[in-house]
Amino acid sequence: IRPMTPIGPIIDKIYKTSSLVKNVELVGIYKNRATLRLTFQDPTKNLTSENISQIRQKITNITVSE
């Protein structure tokens, strides 16, 4: 995320990547870098790394492009 980029719209985009994204929390900002904590949840099954790897890649693409 580039310096001075508003975090709110990025968090909104992250929520829209998947219904499995249940919470996005801004943990902190240090030297113009934002740290986000993401919570993924599926009410019907336990999630594995494979389940969320594509979602994480989409989120990474969003944050890199901003």
CSV table of N, CA and C in Angstrom, one decimal:
chain,number,residue,atom,x,y,z
A,1,ILE,N,0.9,-1.2,0.0
A,1,ILE,CA,0.0,0.0,0.0
A,1,ILE,C,0.9,1.2,0.0
A,2,ARG,N,0.6,2.1,-0.9
A,2,ARG,CA,1.5,3.3,-1.0
A,2,ARG,C,1.2,4.3,0.2
A,3,PRO,N,2.2,5.1,0.5
A,3,PRO,CA,2.0,6.0,1.6
A,3,PRO,C,0.8,7.0,1.3
A,4,MET,N,0.1,7.3,2.3
A,4,MET,CA,-1.1,8.2,2.3
A,4,MET,C,-2.3,7.7,1.5
A,5,THR,N,-2.3,6.4,1.2
A,5,THR,CA,-3.4,5.7,0.6
A,5,THR,C,-4.5,5.5,1.7
A,6,PRO,N,-5.7,5.9,1.5
A,6,PRO,CA,-6.8,5.6,2.5
A,6,PRO,C,-7.0,4.1,2.7
A,7,ILE,N,-7.0,3.7,3.9
A,7,ILE,CA,-7.1,2.3,4.2
A,7,ILE,C,-8.6,1.8,4.1
A,8,GLY,N,-9.6,2.6,4.4
A,8,GLY,CA,-11.0,2.2,4.3
A,8,GLY,C,-11.4,1.5,3.0
A,9,PRO,N,-11.1,2.2,1.9
A,9,PRO,CA,-11.5,1.5,0.6
A,9,PRO,C,-10.8,0.2,0.3
A,10,ILE,N,-9.6,0.1,0.8
A,10,ILE,CA,-8.9,-1.2,0.6
A,10,ILE,C,-9.5,-2.3,1.5
A,11,ILE,N,-9.9,-1.9,2.7
A,11,ILE,CA,-10.5,-2.9,3.6
A,11,ILE,C,-11.9,-3.3,2.9
A,12,ASP,N,-12.6,-2.4,2.4
A,12,ASP,CA,-13.9,-2.7,1.7
A,12,ASP,C,-13.6,-3.7,0.5
A,13,LYS,N,-12.6,-3.5,-0.2
A,13,LYS,CA,-12.2,-4.4,-1.4
A,13,LYS,C,-11.9,-5.8,-0.8
A,14,ILE,N,-11.2,-5.8,0.3
A,14,ILE,CA,-10.8,-7.1,0.9
A,14,ILE,C,-12.0,-7.9,1.3
A,15,TYR,N,-13.0,-7.2,1.9
A,15,TYR,CA,-14.2,-7.9,2.3
A,15,TYR,C,-14.9,-8.5,1.1
A,16,LYS,N,-14.8,-7.8,-0.1
A,16,LYS,CA,-15.6,-8.2,-1.3
A,16,LYS,C,-14.9,-9.4,-2.0
A,17,THR,N,-13.7,-9.7,-1.6
A,17,THR,CA,-13.0,-10.8,-2.3
A,17,THR,C,-13.6,-12.2,-2.1
A,18,SER,N,-14.2,-12.4,-0.9
A,18,SER,CA,-14.8,-13.7,-0.6
A,18,SER,C,-15.7,-13.6,0.6
A,19,SER,N,-16.7,-14.4,0.5
A,19,SER,CA,-17.6,-14.5,1.7
A,19,SER,C,-16.9,-15.2,2.9
A,20,LEU,N,-15.8,-15.8,2.7
A,20,LEU,CA,-15.0,-16.4,3.8
A,20,LEU,C,-14.3,-15.3,4.6
A,21,VAL,N,-14.1,-14.1,4.1
A,21,VAL,CA,-13.5,-13.0,4.9
A,21,VAL,C,-14.5,-12.5,5.9
A,22,LYS,N,-14.2,-12.8,7.1
A,22,LYS,CA,-15.2,-12.4,8.2
A,22,LYS,C,-14.8,-11.1,8.9
A,23,ASN,N,-13.5,-10.8,9.0
A,23,ASN,CA,-13.0,-9.6,9.7
A,23,ASN,C,-11.7,-9.2,9.1
A,24,VAL,N,-11.6,-7.8,9.0
A,24,VAL,CA,-10.3,-7.2,8.6
A,24,VAL,C,-10.1,-6.1,9.6
A,25,GLU,N,-8.9,-6.2,10.2
A,25,GLU,CA,-8.6,-5.2,11.3
A,25,GLU,C,-7.3,-4.6,11.0
A,26,LEU,N,-7.3,-3.2,11.1
A,26,LEU,CA,-6.0,-2.5,11.0
A,26,LEU,C,-5.3,-2.6,12.3
A,27,VAL,N,-4.2,-3.3,12.4
A,27,VAL,CA,-3.4,-3.6,13.6
A,27,VAL,C,-2.5,-2.4,13.9
A,28,GLY,N,-1.9,-1.9,12.8
A,28,GLY,CA,-1.0,-0.8,13.1
A,28,GLY,C,-0.4,-0.2,11.8
A,29,ILE,N,0.3,0.9,11.9
A,29,ILE,CA,0.9,1.6,10.8
A,29,ILE,C,2.3,1.9,11.3
A,30,TYR,N,3.3,1.6,10.5
A,30,TYR,CA,4.7,1.9,10.9
A,30,TYR,C,5.5,2.2,9.6
A,31,LYS,N,6.1,3.4,9.6
A,31,LYS,CA,6.8,3.9,8.4
A,31,LYS,C,6.0,3.7,7.2
A,32,ASN,N,4.8,4.2,7.2
A,32,ASN,CA,3.9,4.2,6.0
A,32,ASN,C,3.5,2.8,5.6
A,33,ARG,N,3.6,1.8,6.4
A,33,ARG,CA,3.2,0.4,6.1
A,33,ARG,C,2.1,0.1,7.0
A,34,ALA,N,1.0,-0.5,6.5
A,34,ALA,CA,-0.1,-0.9,7.3
A,34,ALA,C,-0.1,-2.4,7.5
A,35,THR,N,-0.4,-2.8,8.7
A,35,THR,CA,-0.5,-4.2,9.1
A,35,THR,C,-2.0,-4.5,9.3
A,36,LEU,N,-2.5,-5.5,8.6
A,36,LEU,CA,-3.9,-5.9,8.7
A,36,LEU,C,-4.0,-7.3,9.2
A,37,ARG,N,-4.9,-7.5,10.1
A,37,ARG,CA,-5.2,-8.9,10.6
A,37,ARG,C,-6.5,-9.4,9.9
A,38,LEU,N,-6.5,-10.5,9.3
A,38,LEU,CA,-7.6,-11.0,8.5
A,38,LEU,C,-8.1,-12.3,9.2
A,39,THR,N,-9.4,-12.4,9.3
A,39,THR,CA,-10.1,-13.6,9.8
A,39,THR,C,-10.9,-14.2,8.7
A,40,PHE,N,-10.7,-15.5,8.5
A,40,PHE,CA,-11.5,-16.3,7.5
A,40,PHE,C,-12.3,-17.3,8.2
A,41,GLN,N,-13.5,-17.5,7.8
A,41,GLN,CA,-14.4,-18.5,8.5
A,41,GLN,C,-15.4,-19.1,7.5
A,42,ASP,N,-15.6,-20.4,7.6
A,42,ASP,CA,-16.6,-21.0,6.8
A,42,ASP,C,-17.5,-21.8,7.8
A,43,PRO,N,-18.8,-21.5,7.9
A,43,PRO,CA,-19.6,-22.1,8.9
A,43,PRO,C,-19.9,-23.6,8.7
A,44,THR,N,-19.6,-24.1,7.5
A,44,THR,CA,-19.9,-25.5,7.2
A,44,THR,C,-18.7,-26.4,7.3
A,45,LYS,N,-17.5,-25.9,7.4
A,45,LYS,CA,-16.3,-26.8,7.4
A,45,LYS,C,-15.1,-26.0,8.0
A,46,ASN,N,-14.1,-26.8,8.3
A,46,ASN,CA,-12.8,-26.2,8.7
A,46,ASN,C,-12.0,-25.8,7.5
A,47,LEU,N,-11.4,-24.7,7.6
A,47,LEU,CA,-10.6,-24.2,6.4
A,47,LEU,C,-9.2,-24.7,6.5
A,48,THR,N,-8.6,-25.0,5.3
A,48,THR,CA,-7.2,-25.3,5.2
A,48,THR,C,-6.5,-24.2,4.5
A,49,SER,N,-5.2,-24.3,4.4
A,49,SER,CA,-4.3,-23.4,3.7
A,49,SER,C,-4.7,-23.3,2.2
A,50,GLU,N,-5.1,-24.5,1.7
A,50,GLU,CA,-5.5,-24.6,0.3
A,50,GLU,C,-6.8,-23.8,0.1
A,51,ASN,N,-7.7,-23.9,1.0
A,51,ASN,CA,-9.0,-23.2,0.9
A,51,ASN,C,-8.8,-21.7,0.8
A,52,ILE,N,-7.8,-21.1,1.5
A,52,ILE,CA,-7.7,-19.7,1.5
A,52,ILE,C,-6.5,-19.1,0.7
A,53,SER,N,-5.7,-20.0,0.0
A,53,SER,CA,-4.6,-19.5,-0.7
A,53,SER,C,-5.0,-18.6,-1.9
A,54,GLN,N,-6.0,-18.9,-2.6
A,54,GLN,CA,-6.5,-18.1,-3.7
A,54,GLN,C,-7.0,-16.8,-3.2
A,55,ILE,N,-7.7,-16.8,-2.1
A,55,ILE,CA,-8.2,-15.6,-1.5
A,55,ILE,C,-7.1,-14.7,-1.1
A,56,ARG,N,-6.1,-15.3,-0.4
A,56,ARG,CA,-4.9,-14.5,0.0
A,56,ARG,C,-4.2,-13.9,-1.2
A,57,GLN,N,-4.1,-14.6,-2.3
A,57,GLN,CA,-3.5,-14.1,-3.5
A,57,GLN,C,-4.2,-12.9,-4.0
A,58,LYS,N,-5.6,-13.0,-4.1
A,58,LYS,CA,-6.4,-11.8,-4.5
A,58,LYS,C,-6.2,-10.6,-3.6
A,59,ILE,N,-6.1,-10.8,-2.3
A,59,ILE,CA,-5.9,-9.8,-1.4
A,59,ILE,C,-4.5,-9.1,-1.5
A,60,THR,N,-3.5,-10.0,-1.8
A,60,THR,CA,-2.2,-9.5,-2.0
A,60,THR,C,-2.2,-8.6,-3.3
A,61,ASN,N,-2.9,-9.0,-4.3
A,61,ASN,CA,-2.9,-8.2,-5.5
A,61,ASN,C,-3.6,-6.9,-5.3
A,62,ILE,N,-4.6,-6.9,-4.5
A,62,ILE,CA,-5.3,-5.6,-4.1
A,62,ILE,C,-4.4,-4.7,-3.4
A,63,THR,N,-3.7,-5.2,-2.4
A,63,THR,CA,-2.8,-4.3,-1.6
A,63,THR,C,-1.6,-3.8,-2.4
A,64,VAL,N,-1.1,-4.6,-3.3
A,64,VAL,CA,0.1,-4.2,-4.1
A,64,VAL,C,-0.3,-3.2,-5.1
A,65,SER,N,-1.5,-3.3,-5.7
A,65,SER,CA,-1.9,-2.4,-6.7
A,65,SER,C,-2.4,-1.0,-6.2
A,66,GLU,N,-2.6,-0.9,-4.9
A,66,GLU,CA,-3.0,0.3,-4.3
A,66,GLU,C,-1.9,1.2,-4.0
